[in-house]
Amino acid sequence: MLNQPVSILKGVGKVRQTSLHNIGIDTIGDLLNYYPRAYEDRTKFYNLSDFPEDTPVCIRATVGTSVRTALIHKGTTISKCKIFDEYGTIELTFFNRRFLEKQLFVGKEYVFFGKITTFNGKYQMSNPEFELVGRGKISGKILPIYPLTEGITRNFLADSMARALANTGEIIDDMPESIVKQYGLTPLDIALKNIHFPSSHQRLRDAINRLCFNELITYSSALAQFKSSIRSQSAPKMKVISLNPFLENLPYELTGAQKRAVNDIFEDMYSGYSMNRLVQGDVGSGKTVVAAAAAYLSALNGYQSAVIAPTEILALQHYKNFTNMFNGMDVRIALLVGSTSKKEKESIKSALANGEIDLLIGTHALLEDNVVFKNPALFVVDEQHRFGVAQRTKLSKKGQGCHTLVMSATPIPRTLTLIIYGELDVSIIDELPPGRQKIDTFFVNTGYDKRLYGFIKKLIAEGSQAYVVCPLALESEESDLASAEEYASFLQNNIFPDLSVAMLHGKLKAKEKQAIMERFKNKEIDILVSTTVVEVGVDVPNATLMIVRNAERFGLSQLHQLRGRVGRGSEKSYCILVSDTSNHETKERLNIMTKTSDGFKIAQEDLRLRGPGDFFGMAQHGLPKYNSIVNQADMRTVECAKEISEKIISSDPELKKPENQWLYKKVYHLRSKLGDSKLN
Ligand code: ADP
Ligand code: MG
């Protein structure tokens, strides 16, 4: 039954079949695995003196005045009446509702479901759903809210789910009963019923945990296989050194969090076993200097190290920073990127092979087979989530028998860290260098453009610089999107003829990008319009304004990264998110940015709103998006899934044993979905 096409369901014809197909639903099984993205709790009733505003609630109340309808303008009518309970009174308003007076009767008690808002100082509920008390059709339940698509309505999905559940017959669970029992999991069929139509909050929780468990155990197993393949054993044992000369060379003192991270790293590198450490810290928390300390330890021990960054701009910036930090010290540094001239590449390579370079900084160009180190001890990967699986595999080969330090500015919610970075030790830099000011963040629509331009002008007159980020580089057919190029020339010609506006996008050659960044750094450019190439680690302390156009197109974590480009100096900085979205959820998302600057909080919100797919994507294991309901698994479920999968993988890495076939199938299916049947 689960394999049958959805078209066997009543109400699913050709057109809807196609719509369903567009959201990945072909079979009954797919349909049942299309989980709600949220629920509407209509089990709780509020009274008219105590209710949350702006969120849908159930109210049981009596109609107090008869419905009065008026025409407000052509084609629009408004109907009003008052309702009351023993605690208060509010007004109901309905737009374009005909025959309402034949549905709502004075003196009768109904259940109303809708949002209560304040209007002209009074509470009102607009366009509520309602039913007579006791009906229980629209109230008293927990109702599913599905992610929708064109041609698919909420009611249609809910009806189809109900039909599918009623007709499926027995749902066979392929997970061994021993596991289901041991971990006290809810049986699969009960979980599926309750994920769509929860009979209680507890049942819903159990269902979520059970279904999450199914997915998590698959991901976790695939990752355990991947990780067990990149794990190495011993690595150069470093002699203890004094870090003081390095520290004394810095223009600042390390923060407590930076010191802790350095200590963690040194302990790893003194141990003789290979370090596999992730340094996680918000943008601007100062991860670079921590990596430099590790490179210093390696160099003083006579070993080579490498720092790999995802873009040339960033590699160049690191090269300069490291050169500064190691100024006057006996550490030989070189830069190797894609655009390095052939001749220079050759000379760097031979110097590297002869041990004449202590620290090589570059992009993935330095992962090439013919880049050979004489005695490498440390690989540092910056903005690690930017590298793809293939590059990471290359890196792990190069880093065989070395220490690896991975740096990420993408905070990941704790629930996911376990799975994504399960095998890495983690140091968290949760403290910003002193003196940083809060970046004031605003969310506006394009109606504010004039004022915004005035603001830009003022800041630039005060000696500052601005970033403007647009989602697309080249003119696109989607005319509503401000194309970065068009916008840059508009700003230059129409708004700021006296200022210098430049444009940076991904299609430019590395050299051109560098030249532009250089000019921006040297204040020859006032306004840098760009696509997200500025997102990664670029450091221009004099820029104090970040404007993001079409902000609705960006994820929260991405916006957070972008915002981190400013606020790097001592001047007050601003981030302005511009969007004309009318979507409530998007607005909510953008509003979060104005309220918090804590990367971990933002990541948690992003997870709640968009699902963990993006985070797995960031980790670049290439895992596909999955239903956001999985976010809601509790920690225990995540831990159990990890525990089981690790137990199984450690005793049967290839999943060949007959008792593990159920898991093999799932993992195999996942990998084939990734188009990568061999992750390692
Ligand atoms: P990220 O963690 O985003 O990579 P960076 O390493 O680029 O951050 O550091 C951001 C800025 O903070 C740099 O200009 C750096 O020189 C400065 N910085 C780092 N550590 C400190 C510190 N302890 N005190 C003051 N400034 C610091
Ligand atoms: Mg950085």
mmCIF file with all atom_site columns, N, CA and C and ligand atoms in Angstrom, residues 252-255 258 281-289 317-318 321 382-383 409 433-434 436 537 539 541 565 568, ligand 1:
data_model
loop_
_atom_site.group_PDB
_atom_site.id
_atom_site.type_symbol
_atom_site.label_atom_id
_atom_site.label_alt_id
_atom_site.label_comp_id
_atom_site.label_asym_id
_atom_site.label_entity_id
_atom_site.label_seq_id
_atom_site.pdbx_PDB_ins_code
_atom_site.Cartn_x
_atom_site.Cartn_y
_atom_site.Cartn_z
_atom_site.occupancy
_atom_site.B_iso_or_equiv
_atom_site.pdbx_formal_charge
_atom_site.auth_seq_id
_atom_site.auth_comp_id
_atom_site.auth_asym_id
_atom_site.auth_atom_id
_atom_site.pdbx_PDB_model_num
ATOM   1   N N   . TYR A 1 252 ? 47.021 43.519 21.153 1.00 0.00 ? 252 TYR A N   1
ATOM   2   C CA  . TYR A 1 252 ? 45.943 43.382 22.147 1.00 0.00 ? 252 TYR A CA  1
ATOM   3   C C   . TYR A 1 252 ? 46.204 42.149 22.988 1.00 0.00 ? 252 TYR A C   1
ATOM   4   N N   . GLU A 1 253 ? 45.382 42.011 24.024 1.00 0.00 ? 253 GLU A N   1
ATOM   5   C CA  . GLU A 1 253 ? 45.457 40.800 24.842 1.00 0.00 ? 253 GLU A CA  1
ATOM   6   C C   . GLU A 1 253 ? 44.408 39.812 24.395 1.00 0.00 ? 253 GLU A C   1
ATOM   7   N N   . LEU A 1 254 ? 44.704 38.545 24.487 1.00 0.00 ? 254 LEU A N   1
ATOM   8   C CA  . LEU A 1 254 ? 43.690 37.549 24.134 1.00 0.00 ? 254 LEU A CA  1
ATOM   9   C C   . LEU A 1 254 ? 42.541 37.609 25.141 1.00 0.00 ? 254 LEU A C   1
ATOM   10  N N   . THR A 1 255 ? 41.343 37.342 24.652 1.00 0.00 ? 255 THR A N   1
ATOM   11  C CA  . THR A 1 255 ? 40.207 37.235 25.570 1.00 0.00 ? 255 THR A CA  1
ATOM   12  C C   . THR A 1 255 ? 40.304 35.904 26.305 1.00 0.00 ? 255 THR A C   1
ATOM   13  N N   . GLN A 1 258 ? 39.552 33.066 24.014 1.00 0.00 ? 258 GLN A N   1
ATOM   14  C CA  . GLN A 1 258 ? 40.659 32.778 23.094 1.00 0.00 ? 258 GLN A CA  1
ATOM   15  C C   . GLN A 1 258 ? 41.757 31.998 23.816 1.00 0.00 ? 258 GLN A C   1
ATOM   16  N N   . GLY A 1 281 ? 33.202 29.978 16.802 1.00 0.00 ? 281 GLY A N   1
ATOM   17  C CA  . GLY A 1 281 ? 33.087 31.286 17.435 1.00 0.00 ? 281 GLY A CA  1
ATOM   18  C C   . GLY A 1 281 ? 32.405 32.224 16.488 1.00 0.00 ? 281 GLY A C   1
ATOM   19  N N   . ASP A 1 282 ? 31.602 33.087 17.043 1.00 0.00 ? 282 ASP A N   1
ATOM   20  C CA  . ASP A 1 282 ? 30.837 34.012 16.238 1.00 0.00 ? 282 ASP A CA  1
ATOM   21  C C   . ASP A 1 282 ? 31.765 34.858 15.373 1.00 0.00 ? 282 ASP A C   1
ATOM   22  N N   . VAL A 1 283 ? 31.210 35.436 14.318 1.00 0.00 ? 283 VAL A N   1
ATOM   23  C CA  . VAL A 1 283 ? 32.001 36.340 13.492 1.00 0.00 ? 283 VAL A CA  1
ATOM   24  C C   . VAL A 1 283 ? 32.641 37.405 14.358 1.00 0.00 ? 283 VAL A C   1
ATOM   25  N N   . GLY A 1 284 ? 33.895 37.663 14.117 1.00 0.00 ? 284 GLY A N   1
ATOM   26  C CA  . GLY A 1 284 ? 34.581 38.717 14.844 1.00 0.00 ? 284 GLY A CA  1
ATOM   27  C C   . GLY A 1 284 ? 35.060 38.317 16.227 1.00 0.00 ? 284 GLY A C   1
ATOM   28  N N   . SER A 1 285 ? 34.895 37.052 16.588 1.00 0.00 ? 285 SER A N   1
ATOM   29  C CA  . SER A 1 285 ? 35.297 36.632 17.928 1.00 0.00 ? 285 SER A CA  1
ATOM   30  C C   . SER A 1 285 ? 36.807 36.443 18.011 1.00 0.00 ? 285 SER A C   1
ATOM   31  N N   . GLY A 1 286 ? 37.482 36.500 16.869 1.00 0.00 ? 286 GLY A N   1
ATOM   32  C CA  . GLY A 1 286 ? 38.947 36.430 16.892 1.00 0.00 ? 286 GLY A CA  1
ATOM   33  C C   . GLY A 1 286 ? 39.501 35.023 16.805 1.00 0.00 ? 286 GLY A C   1
ATOM   34  N N   . LYS A 1 287 ? 39.053 34.288 15.812 1.00 0.00 ? 287 LYS A N   1
ATOM   35  C CA  . LYS A 1 287 ? 39.540 32.924 15.641 1.00 0.00 ? 287 LYS A CA  1
ATOM   36  C C   . LYS A 1 287 ? 40.922 32.894 14.980 1.00 0.00 ? 287 LYS A C   1
ATOM   37  N N   . THR A 1 288 ? 41.187 33.919 14.142 1.00 0.00 ? 288 THR A N   1
ATOM   38  C CA  . THR A 1 288 ? 42.426 33.897 13.370 1.00 0.00 ? 288 THR A CA  1
ATOM   39  C C   . THR A 1 288 ? 43.659 33.817 14.262 1.00 0.00 ? 288 THR A C   1
ATOM   40  N N   . VAL A 1 289 ? 43.650 34.608 15.321 1.00 0.00 ? 289 VAL A N   1
ATOM   41  C CA  . VAL A 1 289 ? 44.826 34.657 16.169 1.00 0.00 ? 289 VAL A CA  1
ATOM   42  C C   . VAL A 1 289 ? 45.027 33.321 16.897 1.00 0.00 ? 289 VAL A C   1
ATOM   43  N N   . GLN A 1 317 ? 43.968 38.043 2.934  1.00 0.00 ? 317 GLN A N   1
ATOM   44  C CA  . GLN A 1 317 ? 43.819 38.752 4.195  1.00 0.00 ? 317 GLN A CA  1
ATOM   45  C C   . GLN A 1 317 ? 44.549 38.014 5.319  1.00 0.00 ? 317 GLN A C   1
ATOM   46  N N   . HIS A 1 318 ? 44.390 36.708 5.332  1.00 0.00 ? 318 HIS A N   1
ATOM   47  C CA  . HIS A 1 318 ? 45.104 35.910 6.332  1.00 0.00 ? 318 HIS A CA  1
ATOM   48  C C   . HIS A 1 318 ? 46.600 36.068 6.166  1.00 0.00 ? 318 HIS A C   1
ATOM   49  N N   . ASN A 1 321 ? 47.576 39.273 7.686  1.00 0.00 ? 321 ASN A N   1
ATOM   50  C CA  . ASN A 1 321 ? 47.461 39.229 9.145  1.00 0.00 ? 321 ASN A CA  1
ATOM   51  C C   . ASN A 1 321 ? 48.560 38.389 9.778  1.00 0.00 ? 321 ASN A C   1
ATOM   52  N N   . ASP A 1 382 ? 39.856 27.233 7.551  1.00 0.00 ? 382 ASP A N   1
ATOM   53  C CA  . ASP A 1 382 ? 39.025 28.347 7.994  1.00 0.00 ? 382 ASP A CA  1
ATOM   54  C C   . ASP A 1 382 ? 37.677 28.298 7.298  1.00 0.00 ? 382 ASP A C   1
ATOM   55  N N   . GLU A 1 383 ? 36.649 28.743 7.958  1.00 0.00 ? 383 GLU A N   1
ATOM   56  C CA  . GLU A 1 383 ? 35.296 28.758 7.405  1.00 0.00 ? 383 GLU A CA  1
ATOM   57  C C   . GLU A 1 383 ? 35.008 27.403 6.766  1.00 0.00 ? 383 GLU A C   1
ATOM   58  N N   . ALA A 1 409 ? 32.509 29.950 11.739 1.00 0.00 ? 409 ALA A N   1
ATOM   59  C CA  . ALA A 1 409 ? 31.818 31.093 12.332 1.00 0.00 ? 409 ALA A CA  1
ATOM   60  C C   . ALA A 1 409 ? 30.331 30.834 12.319 1.00 0.00 ? 409 ALA A C   1
ATOM   61  N N   . PRO A 1 433 ? 36.018 40.285 21.476 1.00 0.00 ? 433 PRO A N   1
ATOM   62  C CA  . PRO A 1 433 ? 37.061 41.179 21.982 1.00 0.00 ? 433 PRO A CA  1
ATOM   63  C C   . PRO A 1 433 ? 36.425 42.420 22.588 1.00 0.00 ? 433 PRO A C   1
ATOM   64  N N   . PRO A 1 434 ? 37.066 42.986 23.606 1.00 0.00 ? 434 PRO A N   1
ATOM   65  C CA  . PRO A 1 434 ? 36.457 44.119 24.310 1.00 0.00 ? 434 PRO A CA  1
ATOM   66  C C   . PRO A 1 434 ? 36.287 45.327 23.391 1.00 0.00 ? 434 PRO A C   1
ATOM   67  N N   . ARG A 1 436 ? 33.793 46.143 21.532 1.00 0.00 ? 436 ARG A N   1
ATOM   68  C CA  . ARG A 1 436 ? 32.880 46.039 20.392 1.00 0.00 ? 436 ARG A CA  1
ATOM   69  C C   . ARG A 1 436 ? 31.526 46.599 20.786 1.00 0.00 ? 436 ARG A C   1
ATOM   70  N N   . GLY A 1 537 ? 34.519 36.055 6.129  1.00 0.00 ? 537 GLY A N   1
ATOM   71  C CA  . GLY A 1 537 ? 35.667 36.588 6.850  1.00 0.00 ? 537 GLY A CA  1
ATOM   72  C C   . GLY A 1 537 ? 36.344 37.901 6.479  1.00 0.00 ? 537 GLY A C   1
ATOM   73  N N   . ASP A 1 539 ? 37.624 41.581 6.498  1.00 0.00 ? 539 ASP A N   1
ATOM   74  C CA  . ASP A 1 539 ? 37.805 42.456 7.638  1.00 0.00 ? 539 ASP A CA  1
ATOM   75  C C   . ASP A 1 539 ? 38.171 43.878 7.203  1.00 0.00 ? 539 ASP A C   1
ATOM   76  N N   . PRO A 1 541 ? 37.656 47.261 9.070  1.00 0.00 ? 541 PRO A N   1
ATOM   77  C CA  . PRO A 1 541 ? 37.109 47.869 10.288 1.00 0.00 ? 541 PRO A CA  1
ATOM   78  C C   . PRO A 1 541 ? 36.455 49.233 10.052 1.00 0.00 ? 541 PRO A C   1
ATOM   79  N N   . ARG A 1 565 ? 30.279 41.628 9.132  1.00 0.00 ? 565 ARG A N   1
ATOM   80  C CA  . ARG A 1 565 ? 31.283 42.369 8.351  1.00 0.00 ? 565 ARG A CA  1
ATOM   81  C C   . ARG A 1 565 ? 31.473 43.768 8.906  1.00 0.00 ? 565 ARG A C   1
ATOM   82  N N   . ARG A 1 568 ? 33.502 46.078 13.271 1.00 0.00 ? 568 ARG A N   1
ATOM   83  C CA  . ARG A 1 568 ? 34.833 45.516 13.518 1.00 0.00 ? 568 ARG A CA  1
ATOM   84  C C   . ARG A 1 568 ? 35.813 46.568 14.022 1.00 0.00 ? 568 ARG A C   1
HETATM 85  P P1  . ADP B 2 .   ? 36.783 35.804 13.169 1.00 0.00 ? 1   ADP B P1  1
HETATM 86  O O1  . ADP B 2 .   ? 36.570 35.002 14.406 1.00 0.00 ? 1   ADP B O1  1
HETATM 87  O O2  . ADP B 2 .   ? 35.506 36.283 12.582 1.00 0.00 ? 1   ADP B O2  1
HETATM 88  O O3  . ADP B 2 .   ? 37.682 35.111 12.178 1.00 0.00 ? 1   ADP B O3  1
HETATM 89  P P2  . ADP B 2 .   ? 38.971 37.640 13.299 1.00 0.00 ? 1   ADP B P2  1
HETATM 90  O O4  . ADP B 2 .   ? 39.981 36.662 13.718 1.00 0.00 ? 1   ADP B O4  1
HETATM 91  O O5  . ADP B 2 .   ? 38.984 38.097 11.892 1.00 0.00 ? 1   ADP B O5  1
HETATM 92  O O6  . ADP B 2 .   ? 37.533 37.129 13.663 1.00 0.00 ? 1   ADP B O6  1
HETATM 93  O O7  . ADP B 2 .   ? 39.065 38.882 14.288 1.00 0.00 ? 1   ADP B O7  1
HETATM 94  C C1  . ADP B 2 .   ? 38.268 40.014 14.112 1.00 0.00 ? 1   ADP B C1  1
HETATM 95  C C2  . ADP B 2 .   ? 39.000 41.260 14.542 1.00 0.00 ? 1   ADP B C2  1
HETATM 96  O O8  . ADP B 2 .   ? 39.223 41.275 15.937 1.00 0.00 ? 1   ADP B O8  1
HETATM 97  C C3  . ADP B 2 .   ? 40.368 41.385 13.918 1.00 0.00 ? 1   ADP B C3  1
HETATM 98  O O9  . ADP B 2 .   ? 40.508 42.707 13.483 1.00 0.00 ? 1   ADP B O9  1
HETATM 99  C C4  . ADP B 2 .   ? 41.318 41.055 15.043 1.00 0.00 ? 1   ADP B C4  1
HETATM 100 O O10 . ADP B 2 .   ? 42.543 41.721 14.896 1.00 0.00 ? 1   ADP B O10 1
HETATM 101 C C5  . ADP B 2 .   ? 40.582 41.544 16.249 1.00 0.00 ? 1   ADP B C5  1
HETATM 102 N N1  . ADP B 2 .   ? 40.877 40.817 17.487 1.00 0.00 ? 1   ADP B N1  1
HETATM 103 C C6  . ADP B 2 .   ? 41.024 39.491 17.638 1.00 0.00 ? 1   ADP B C6  1
HETATM 104 N N2  . ADP B 2 .   ? 41.261 39.170 18.926 1.00 0.00 ? 1   ADP B N2  1
HETATM 105 C C7  . ADP B 2 .   ? 41.240 40.322 19.621 1.00 0.00 ? 1   ADP B C7  1
HETATM 106 C C8  . ADP B 2 .   ? 41.408 40.644 21.000 1.00 0.00 ? 1   ADP B C8  1
HETATM 107 N N3  . ADP B 2 .   ? 41.620 39.713 21.929 1.00 0.00 ? 1   ADP B N3  1
HETATM 108 N N4  . ADP B 2 .   ? 41.323 41.949 21.349 1.00 0.00 ? 1   ADP B N4  1
HETATM 109 C C9  . ADP B 2 .   ? 41.087 42.900 20.420 1.00 0.00 ? 1   ADP B C9  1
HETATM 110 N N5  . ADP B 2 .   ? 40.933 42.673 19.112 1.00 0.00 ? 1   ADP B N5  1
HETATM 111 C C10 . ADP B 2 .   ? 41.006 41.391 18.703 1.00 0.00 ? 1   ADP B C10 1
#
